[in-house]
CSV table of N, CA and C and ligand atoms in Angstrom, one decimal:
chain,number,residue,atom,x,y,z
N,1,MET,N,39.0,-47.3,-5.1
N,1,MET,CA,39.6,-46.0,-4.7
N,1,MET,C,41.1,-46.0,-4.6
N,2,ASN,N,41.8,-45.2,-5.2
N,2,ASN,CA,43.3,-45.2,-5.1
N,2,ASN,C,43.7,-44.3,-4.0
N,3,ASP,N,45.1,-44.3,-3.7
N,3,ASP,CA,45.6,-43.5,-2.6
N,3,ASP,C,45.3,-42.0,-2.6
N,4,GLN,N,45.3,-41.5,-3.9
N,4,GLN,CA,45.1,-40.1,-4.0
N,4,GLN,C,43.7,-39.7,-3.7
N,5,ASP,N,42.7,-40.6,-4.1
N,5,ASP,CA,41.3,-40.4,-3.7
N,5,ASP,C,41.1,-40.4,-2.2
N,6,ALA,N,41.8,-41.3,-1.5
N,6,ALA,CA,41.7,-41.4,-0.1
N,6,ALA,C,42.1,-40.2,0.6
N,7,ALA,N,43.1,-39.5,0.0
N,7,ALA,CA,43.7,-38.3,0.7
N,7,ALA,C,42.9,-37.0,0.3
N,8,ALA,N,42.0,-37.1,-0.7
N,8,ALA,CA,41.4,-35.9,-1.2
N,8,ALA,C,40.5,-35.3,-0.1
N,9,PRO,N,40.5,-33.9,0.0
N,9,PRO,CA,39.7,-33.3,1.0
N,9,PRO,C,38.2,-33.5,0.7
N,10,VAL,N,37.4,-33.6,1.8
N,10,VAL,CA,36.0,-33.8,1.6
N,10,VAL,C,35.2,-32.8,2.5
N,11,PRO,N,34.0,-32.5,2.2
N,11,PRO,CA,33.2,-31.7,3.0
N,11,PRO,C,32.9,-32.3,4.4
N,12,ARG,N,32.9,-31.5,5.4
N,12,ARG,CA,32.5,-32.1,6.7
N,12,ARG,C,31.2,-31.4,7.2
N,13,VAL,N,30.6,-32.0,8.3
N,13,VAL,CA,29.4,-31.4,8.8
N,13,VAL,C,29.6,-30.8,10.1
N,14,SER,N,29.1,-29.6,10.3
N,14,SER,CA,29.2,-28.9,11.6
N,14,SER,C,27.8,-28.4,12.0
N,15,VAL,N,27.6,-28.3,13.3
N,15,VAL,CA,26.3,-27.8,13.9
N,15,VAL,C,26.6,-26.6,14.7
N,16,VAL,N,25.9,-25.5,14.5
N,16,VAL,CA,26.1,-24.3,15.3
N,16,VAL,C,24.8,-23.9,15.9
N,17,VAL,N,24.9,-23.1,17.0
N,17,VAL,CA,23.7,-22.9,17.7
N,17,VAL,C,23.5,-21.4,18.0
N,18,PHE,N,22.3,-20.9,17.5
N,18,PHE,CA,21.9,-19.5,18.0
N,18,PHE,C,21.3,-19.7,19.3
N,19,LEU,N,22.1,-19.5,20.4
N,19,LEU,CA,21.6,-19.6,21.7
N,19,LEU,C,21.0,-18.2,22.1
N,20,LEU,N,19.7,-18.2,22.3
N,20,LEU,CA,19.0,-16.9,22.4
N,20,LEU,C,18.5,-16.6,23.8
N,21,LYS,N,18.7,-15.4,24.2
N,21,LYS,CA,18.1,-14.9,25.5
N,21,LYS,C,17.4,-13.6,25.1
N,22,GLY,N,16.1,-13.7,25.0
N,22,GLY,CA,15.3,-12.5,24.5
N,22,GLY,C,15.8,-12.2,23.1
N,23,ARG,N,16.2,-11.0,22.9
N,23,ARG,CA,16.7,-10.6,21.5
N,23,ARG,C,18.2,-10.6,21.4
N,24,SER,N,18.8,-11.3,22.4
N,24,SER,CA,20.3,-11.4,22.4
N,24,SER,C,20.7,-12.8,22.0
N,25,VAL,N,21.9,-12.8,21.4
N,25,VAL,CA,22.5,-14.1,21.0
N,25,VAL,C,23.9,-14.2,21.6
N,26,LEU,N,24.3,-15.5,21.8
N,26,LEU,CA,25.6,-15.7,22.4
N,26,LEU,C,26.7,-15.9,21.3
N,27,LEU,N,27.8,-15.1,21.4
N,27,LEU,CA,28.9,-15.1,20.5
N,27,LEU,C,30.2,-15.1,21.2
N,28,GLY,N,31.2,-15.7,20.6
N,28,GLY,CA,32.5,-15.7,21.1
N,28,GLY,C,33.5,-15.5,20.0
N,29,ARG,N,34.6,-14.8,20.3
N,29,ARG,CA,35.6,-14.5,19.3
N,29,ARG,C,36.5,-15.7,19.1
N,30,ARG,N,36.6,-16.2,17.9
N,30,ARG,CA,37.3,-17.5,17.6
N,30,ARG,C,38.8,-17.3,17.6
N,31,SER,N,39.4,-18.4,18.1
N,31,SER,CA,40.9,-18.5,18.1
N,31,SER,C,41.2,-19.8,17.3
N,32,SER,N,41.2,-19.7,16.0
N,32,SER,CA,41.2,-20.9,15.2
N,32,SER,C,41.8,-20.6,13.8
N,33,SER,N,42.2,-21.7,13.1
N,33,SER,CA,42.7,-21.5,11.8
N,33,SER,C,41.6,-21.1,10.8
N,34,VAL,N,40.4,-21.3,11.1
N,34,VAL,CA,39.3,-20.9,10.3
N,34,VAL,C,38.5,-19.8,11.0
N,35,GLY,N,38.5,-18.6,10.4
N,35,GLY,CA,37.7,-17.5,10.9
N,35,GLY,C,38.4,-16.9,12.2
N,36,ASN,N,39.7,-17.0,12.2
N,36,ASN,CA,40.4,-16.5,13.4
N,36,ASN,C,40.0,-15.0,13.7
N,37,SER,N,39.8,-14.8,15.0
N,37,SER,CA,39.5,-13.4,15.6
N,37,SER,C,38.1,-12.9,15.2
N,38,THR,N,37.2,-13.7,14.6
N,38,THR,CA,35.9,-13.3,14.2
N,38,THR,C,34.9,-13.8,15.3
N,39,PHE,N,33.8,-13.1,15.4
N,39,PHE,CA,32.8,-13.5,16.4
N,39,PHE,C,31.8,-14.5,15.8
N,40,ALA,N,31.7,-15.6,16.5
N,40,ALA,CA,30.9,-16.8,15.9
N,40,ALA,C,30.1,-17.4,17.0
N,41,LEU,N,29.2,-18.3,16.5
N,41,LEU,CA,28.3,-19.0,17.4
N,41,LEU,C,29.0,-20.2,18.0
N,42,PRO,N,28.5,-20.7,19.2
N,42,PRO,CA,29.0,-22.0,19.7
N,42,PRO,C,28.6,-23.1,18.7
N,43,GLY,N,29.5,-24.1,18.6
N,43,GLY,CA,29.1,-25.3,17.8
N,43,GLY,C,30.4,-25.9,17.3
N,44,GLY,N,30.3,-27.0,16.5
N,44,GLY,CA,31.4,-27.7,16.0
N,44,GLY,C,31.0,-28.9,15.2
N,45,HIS,N,32.0,-29.9,15.2
N,45,HIS,CA,31.8,-31.0,14.3
N,45,HIS,C,30.8,-32.0,14.7
N,46,LEU,N,30.0,-32.4,13.8
N,46,LEU,CA,29.0,-33.5,14.1
N,46,LEU,C,29.8,-34.8,14.2
N,47,GLU,N,29.6,-35.5,15.3
N,47,GLU,CA,30.2,-36.8,15.5
N,47,GLU,C,29.4,-38.0,14.9
N,48,PHE,N,30.1,-39.1,14.6
N,48,PHE,CA,29.5,-40.2,14.0
N,48,PHE,C,28.3,-40.7,14.9
N,49,GLY,N,27.1,-40.8,14.3
N,49,GLY,CA,26.0,-41.4,15.0
N,49,GLY,C,25.1,-40.3,15.7
N,50,GLU,N,25.6,-39.1,15.8
N,50,GLU,CA,24.8,-38.0,16.5
N,50,GLU,C,23.7,-37.5,15.7
N,51,SER,N,22.6,-37.1,16.4
N,51,SER,CA,21.6,-36.3,15.8
N,51,SER,C,22.0,-34.8,15.9
N,52,PHE,N,21.4,-33.9,15.1
N,52,PHE,CA,21.8,-32.5,15.1
N,52,PHE,C,21.5,-32.0,16.5
N,53,GLU,N,20.4,-32.4,17.1
N,53,GLU,CA,20.1,-31.9,18.5
N,53,GLU,C,21.2,-32.3,19.5
N,54,GLU,N,21.5,-33.6,19.4
N,54,GLU,CA,22.6,-34.1,20.3
N,54,GLU,C,23.9,-33.4,20.2
N,55,CYS,N,24.2,-33.1,18.9
N,55,CYS,CA,25.5,-32.4,18.7
N,55,CYS,C,25.4,-30.9,19.2
N,56,ALA,N,24.3,-30.3,19.0
N,56,ALA,CA,24.1,-28.9,19.5
N,56,ALA,C,24.2,-28.9,21.0
N,57,ILE,N,23.6,-29.8,21.7
N,57,ILE,CA,23.6,-29.9,23.2
N,57,ILE,C,25.1,-30.1,23.7
N,58,ARG,N,25.7,-31.1,23.0
N,58,ARG,CA,27.1,-31.4,23.4
N,58,ARG,C,28.1,-30.3,23.2
N,59,GLU,N,28.0,-29.7,22.0
N,59,GLU,CA,29.0,-28.6,21.7
N,59,GLU,C,28.8,-27.4,22.6
N,60,VAL,N,27.5,-27.0,22.8
N,60,VAL,CA,27.3,-25.9,23.7
N,60,VAL,C,27.8,-26.2,25.1
N,61,LYS,N,27.6,-27.4,25.6
N,61,LYS,CA,28.1,-27.8,26.9
N,61,LYS,C,29.6,-27.8,26.9
N,62,GLU,N,30.3,-28.3,25.9
N,62,GLU,CA,31.7,-28.4,25.9
N,62,GLU,C,32.4,-27.0,25.8
N,63,GLU,N,31.7,-26.1,25.1
N,63,GLU,CA,32.3,-24.8,24.8
N,63,GLU,C,32.0,-23.7,25.8
N,64,THR,N,30.7,-23.8,26.4
N,64,THR,CA,30.3,-22.8,27.3
N,64,THR,C,29.9,-23.3,28.7
N,65,GLY,N,29.8,-24.6,28.9
N,65,GLY,CA,29.4,-25.2,30.1
N,65,GLY,C,27.9,-25.1,30.4
N,66,MET,N,27.1,-24.6,29.4
N,66,MET,CA,25.7,-24.3,29.6
N,66,MET,C,24.8,-25.5,29.1
N,67,GLU,N,23.7,-25.7,29.9
N,67,GLU,CA,22.7,-26.6,29.4
N,67,GLU,C,21.7,-25.8,28.6
N,68,ILE,N,21.2,-26.4,27.5
N,68,ILE,CA,20.2,-25.7,26.7
N,68,ILE,C,18.9,-26.4,26.6
N,69,ALA,N,17.9,-25.7,26.2
N,69,ALA,CA,16.5,-26.3,26.0
N,69,ALA,C,15.9,-25.8,24.7
N,70,LYS,N,14.8,-26.4,24.3
N,70,LYS,CA,14.0,-26.0,23.1
N,70,LYS,C,15.0,-25.9,21.9
N,71,THR,N,15.8,-26.9,21.8
N,71,THR,CA,16.7,-27.0,20.6
N,71,THR,C,16.0,-27.4,19.4
N,72,GLU,N,16.1,-26.5,18.3
N,72,GLU,CA,15.4,-26.9,17.1
N,72,GLU,C,16.2,-26.4,15.9
N,73,PHE,N,15.9,-27.2,14.8
N,73,PHE,CA,16.6,-26.9,13.5
N,73,PHE,C,16.0,-25.6,12.9
N,74,ILE,N,16.9,-24.8,12.3
N,74,ILE,CA,16.5,-23.6,11.6
N,74,ILE,C,16.8,-23.8,10.1
N,75,LYS,N,18.0,-24.0,9.7
N,75,LYS,CA,18.3,-24.1,8.3
N,75,LYS,C,19.7,-24.7,8.1
N,76,VAL,N,20.1,-25.0,6.9
N,76,VAL,CA,21.4,-25.5,6.6
N,76,VAL,C,22.1,-24.6,5.6
N,77,THR,N,23.4,-24.5,5.7
N,77,THR,CA,24.2,-23.7,4.8
N,77,THR,C,25.4,-24.4,4.3
N,78,ASN,N,25.9,-24.0,3.2
N,78,ASN,CA,27.1,-24.7,2.5
N,78,ASN,C,28.2,-23.7,2.5
N,79,ASN,N,29.3,-24.0,3.2
N,79,ASN,CA,30.3,-23.0,3.4
N,79,ASN,C,31.7,-23.5,3.0
N,80,VAL,N,32.2,-22.8,2.0
N,80,VAL,CA,33.5,-23.2,1.4
N,80,VAL,C,34.6,-22.2,1.8
N,81,PHE,N,35.6,-22.6,2.5
N,81,PHE,CA,36.6,-21.7,3.0
N,81,PHE,C,37.9,-22.0,2.3
N,82,LEU,N,38.1,-21.5,1.1
N,82,LEU,CA,39.3,-21.7,0.3
N,82,LEU,C,40.4,-20.8,0.6
N,83,ASP,N,40.2,-19.6,1.2
N,83,ASP,CA,41.2,-18.7,1.4
N,83,ASP,C,41.8,-18.8,2.9
N,84,GLU,N,41.3,-19.7,3.6
N,84,GLU,CA,41.8,-19.8,5.0
N,84,GLU,C,43.1,-20.5,5.1
N,85,THR,N,43.8,-20.4,6.2
N,85,THR,CA,45.1,-21.1,6.4
N,85,THR,C,45.0,-22.6,6.0
N,86,LYS,N,43.9,-23.2,6.5
N,86,LYS,CA,43.6,-24.6,6.2
N,86,LYS,C,42.3,-24.6,5.4
N,87,PRO,N,42.4,-24.6,4.1
N,87,PRO,CA,41.2,-24.6,3.3
N,87,PRO,C,40.3,-25.8,3.7
N,88,CYS,N,39.0,-25.5,3.8
N,88,CYS,CA,38.0,-26.6,4.2
N,88,CYS,C,36.6,-26.2,3.7
N,89,HIS,N,35.8,-27.2,3.8
N,89,HIS,CA,34.4,-27.1,3.3
N,89,HIS,C,33.5,-27.7,4.4
N,90,TYR,N,32.5,-26.9,4.8
N,90,TYR,CA,31.5,-27.4,5.8
N,90,TYR,C,30.1,-27.3,5.4
N,91,VAL,N,29.3,-28.3,5.5
N,91,VAL,CA,27.9,-28.2,5.5
N,91,VAL,C,27.5,-27.9,6.9
N,92,THR,N,26.9,-26.8,7.2
N,92,THR,CA,26.6,-26.3,8.5
N,92,THR,C,25.1,-26.3,8.8
N,93,ILE,N,24.8,-27.0,9.9
N,93,ILE,CA,23.4,-27.1,10.4
N,93,ILE,C,23.2,-26.0,11.4
N,94,LEU,N,22.2,-25.2,11.2
N,94,LEU,CA,22.0,-24.1,12.1
N,94,LEU,C,20.8,-24.4,13.0
N,95,MET,N,21.0,-24.4,14.3
N,95,MET,CA,20.0,-24.7,15.3
N,95,MET,C,19.7,-23.4,16.1
N,96,ARG,N,18.6,-23.4,16.8
N,96,ARG,CA,18.4,-22.4,17.8
N,96,ARG,C,18.0,-23.1,19.1
N,97,ALA,N,18.3,-22.4,20.2
N,97,ALA,CA,18.0,-23.0,21.5
N,97,ALA,C,18.0,-21.8,22.5
N,98,GLU,N,17.6,-22.2,23.7
N,98,GLU,CA,17.6,-21.1,24.8
N,98,GLU,C,18.3,-21.8,26.0
N,99,PRO,N,18.8,-21.0,26.9
N,99,PRO,CA,19.4,-21.5,28.2
N,99,PRO,C,18.3,-22.3,28.9
N,100,ALA,N,18.8,-23.5,29.5
N,100,ALA,CA,17.8,-24.4,30.2
N,100,ALA,C,17.2,-23.7,31.4
N,101,GLY,N,17.9,-22.8,32.0
N,101,GLY,CA,17.4,-22.1,33.2
N,101,GLY,C,18.0,-20.7,33.3
N,102,ALA,N,17.3,-19.9,34.1
N,102,ALA,CA,17.7,-18.5,34.2
N,102,ALA,C,19.1,-18.3,34.8
N,103,ASP,N,19.6,-19.3,35.6
N,103,ASP,CA,20.9,-19.2,36.2
N,103,ASP,C,22.0,-19.7,35.3
N,104,GLU,N,21.7,-20.1,34.1
N,104,GLU,CA,22.7,-20.6,33.2
N,104,GLU,C,23.5,-19.4,32.6
N,105,GLU,N,24.8,-19.3,32.8
N,105,GLU,CA,25.6,-18.3,32.2
N,105,GLU,C,26.8,-18.9,31.6
N,106,PRO,N,27.3,-18.4,30.5
N,106,PRO,CA,28.4,-19.0,29.8
N,106,PRO,C,29.8,-18.9,30.5
N,107,LYS,N,30.6,-19.9,30.4
N,107,LYS,CA,32.0,-19.9,30.9
N,107,LYS,C,32.8,-20.3,29.7
N,108,ASN,N,34.0,-19.7,29.6
N,108,ASN,CA,34.9,-20.0,28.5
N,108,ASN,C,35.6,-21.3,28.8
N,109,MET,N,35.0,-22.5,28.3
N,109,MET,CA,35.5,-23.8,28.7
N,109,MET,C,36.7,-24.2,27.8
N,110,GLU,N,36.9,-23.5,26.6
N,110,GLU,CA,38.0,-23.9,25.7
N,110,GLU,C,38.7,-22.6,25.4
N,111,PRO,N,39.5,-22.1,26.3
N,111,PRO,CA,40.2,-20.8,26.1
N,111,PRO,C,41.2,-20.8,25.0
N,112,ASN,N,41.6,-22.0,24.6
N,112,ASN,CA,42.5,-22.2,23.4
N,112,ASN,C,41.8,-22.0,22.1
N,113,LYS,N,40.5,-22.0,22.1
N,113,LYS,CA,39.7,-21.9,20.9
N,113,LYS,C,38.8,-20.7,20.8
N,114,CYS,N,38.6,-20.0,22.0
N,114,CYS,CA,37.7,-18.9,22.0
N,114,CYS,C,38.2,-17.9,23.1
N,115,ASP,N,38.0,-16.6,22.8
N,115,ASP,CA,38.4,-15.5,23.7
N,115,ASP,C,37.4,-15.3,24.9
N,116,GLY,N,36.2,-15.8,24.7
N,116,GLY,CA,35.2,-15.6,25.8
N,116,GLY,C,33.8,-15.4,25.1
N,117,TRP,N,32.8,-15.8,25.9
N,117,TRP,CA,31.4,-15.7,25.4
N,117,TRP,C,30.7,-14.5,26.0
N,118,GLU,N,29.9,-13.8,25.2
N,118,GLU,CA,29.1,-12.7,25.6
N,118,GLU,C,27.8,-12.7,24.9
N,119,TRP,N,26.8,-12.1,25.6
N,119,TRP,CA,25.5,-11.9,24.9
N,119,TRP,C,25.5,-10.6,24.1
N,120,TYR,N,25.0,-10.6,22.9
N,120,TYR,CA,24.9,-9.4,22.1
N,120,TYR,C,23.5,-9.2,21.6
N,121,GLU,N,23.0,-8.0,21.7
N,121,GLU,CA,21.7,-7.7,21.1
N,121,GLU,C,21.8,-7.9,19.6
N,122,TRP,N,20.8,-8.5,19.0
N,122,TRP,CA,20.8,-8.8,17.6
N,122,TRP,C,21.0,-7.5,16.7
N,123,GLY,N,20.4,-6.4,17.2
N,123,GLY,CA,20.6,-5.1,16.5
N,123,GLY,C,21.9,-4.4,16.7
N,124,ASN,N,22.8,-5.0,17.5
N,124,ASN,CA,24.1,-4.4,17.8
N,124,ASN,C,25.2,-5.5,17.9
N,125,LEU,N,25.3,-6.2,16.8
N,125,LEU,CA,26.3,-7.4,16.8
N,125,LEU,C,27.7,-6.8,16.7
N,126,PRO,N,28.7,-7.6,17.3
N,126,PRO,CA,30.1,-7.1,17.2
N,126,PRO,C,30.7,-7.4,15.8
N,127,LYS,N,31.8,-6.8,15.5
N,127,LYS,CA,32.5,-6.9,14.3
N,127,LYS,C,33.9,-7.3,14.6
N,128,PRO,N,34.6,-8.1,13.7
N,128,PRO,CA,34.0,-8.7,12.5
N,128,PRO,C,33.3,-10.0,12.9
N,129,LEU,N,32.1,-10.2,12.3
N,129,LEU,CA,31.4,-11.5,12.5
N,129,LEU,C,32.1,-12.6,11.6
N,130,PHE,N,32.0,-13.8,12.0
N,130,PHE,CA,32.5,-15.0,11.2
N,130,PHE,C,31.8,-14.9,9.9
N,131,GLY,N,32.5,-15.1,8.8
N,131,GLY,CA,32.1,-14.9,7.4
N,131,GLY,C,30.7,-15.4,7.1
N,132,PRO,N,30.4,-16.7,7.3
N,132,PRO,CA,29.1,-17.2,7.0
N,132,PRO,C,27.9,-16.5,7.8
N,133,LEU,N,28.2,-16.2,9.0
N,133,LEU,CA,27.2,-15.5,9.9
N,133,LEU,C,27.0,-14.1,9.4
N,134,ASP,N,28.1,-13.4,9.0
N,134,ASP,CA,28.0,-12.1,8.5
N,134,ASP,C,27.2,-12.0,7.2
N,135,LYS,N,27.4,-13.0,6.4
N,135,LYS,CA,26.6,-13.1,5.1
N,135,LYS,C,25.1,-13.2,5.4
N,136,MET,N,24.8,-14.1,6.4
N,136,MET,CA,23.4,-14.3,6.7
N,136,MET,C,22.7,-13.0,7.3
N,137,VAL,N,23.5,-12.4,8.2
N,137,VAL,CA,23.0,-11.1,8.8
N,137,VAL,C,22.7,-10.1,7.7
N,138,ASN,N,23.7,-10.0,6.8
N,138,ASN,CA,23.6,-9.0,5.7
N,138,ASN,C,22.4,-9.3,4.8
N,139,GLU,N,22.0,-10.6,4.7
N,139,GLU,CA,20.9,-10.9,3.9
N,139,GLU,C,19.6,-10.8,4.6
N,140,GLY,N,19.6,-10.4,5.9
N,140,GLY,CA,18.4,-10.1,6.6
N,140,GLY,C,17.9,-11.3,7.4
N,141,PHE,N,18.7,-12.3,7.5
N,141,PHE,CA,18.3,-13.5,8.3
N,141,PHE,C,18.1,-13.1,9.8
N,142,LYS,N,17.1,-13.7,10.4
N,142,LYS,CA,16.9,-13.5,11.9
N,142,LYS,C,16.7,-14.9,12.5
N,143,PRO,N,17.3,-15.2,13.7
N,143,PRO,CA,17.2,-16.5,14.2
N,143,PRO,C,16.0,-16.7,15.2
N,144,PHE,N,15.2,-15.7,15.4
N,144,PHE,CA,14.2,-15.8,16.4
N,144,PHE,C,13.0,-16.7,16.0
N,145,PRO,N,12.3,-17.3,16.9
N,145,PRO,CA,11.1,-18.1,16.6
N,145,PRO,C,10.0,-17.2,16.2
N,146,PRO,N,9.1,-17.7,15.3
N,146,PRO,CA,8.0,-16.8,14.8
N,146,PRO,C,7.1,-16.4,16.0
T,20,IPR,P1,35.0,-27.6,16.9
T,20,IPR,O1,34.6,-29.0,16.8
T,20,IPR,O2,36.5,-27.5,17.3
T,20,IPR,O3,34.2,-26.8,17.9
T,20,IPR,O4,34.9,-26.9,15.5
T,20,IPR,P2,34.7,-25.5,15.0
T,20,IPR,O5,34.1,-24.6,16.1
T,20,IPR,O6,36.0,-25.0,14.4
T,20,IPR,O7,33.6,-25.6,13.9
T,20,IPR,C1,33.9,-26.2,12.7
T,20,IPR,C2,33.0,-25.6,11.6
T,20,IPR,C3,33.2,-24.2,11.2
T,20,IPR,C4,34.6,-23.9,10.8
T,20,IPR,C5,32.2,-23.8,10.2
T,21,MG,MG1,33.5,-24.8,18.0
């Protein structure tokens, strides 16, 4: 491998979580170079050695302070962001989960990255949604268990 290969951009892996409360989902408006000002799911980068479930639990805790339960894999998507300030490529693992207890409520633990977390009814989602999420919604995707 030469120096140029070492510097070449590579796809990264992210895990995001449909945190569900009845027919509502938790979303926060991003403050980020990717998808800035769009409403997105909690989640982030998979760390070395982590399972998808471990990453989902850690990211939700870091970003919202919440404990989650019934964490399960839904699907995987391939997202290329060439038009962003920082072009990037993510293979994104979509999980679903629910709050671990009735008293779990989101707090904005990373105000530098998110404007705040709110529950939104699936039939009345805010706009603009983060691009990959918007695409899935428009294609009729639903995150709820059968
Ligand atoms: P972090 O790890 O900062 O929570 O990452 P993120 O929320 O920016 O997610 C990265 C993957 C996105 C851009 C698909
Ligand atoms: Mg994140």
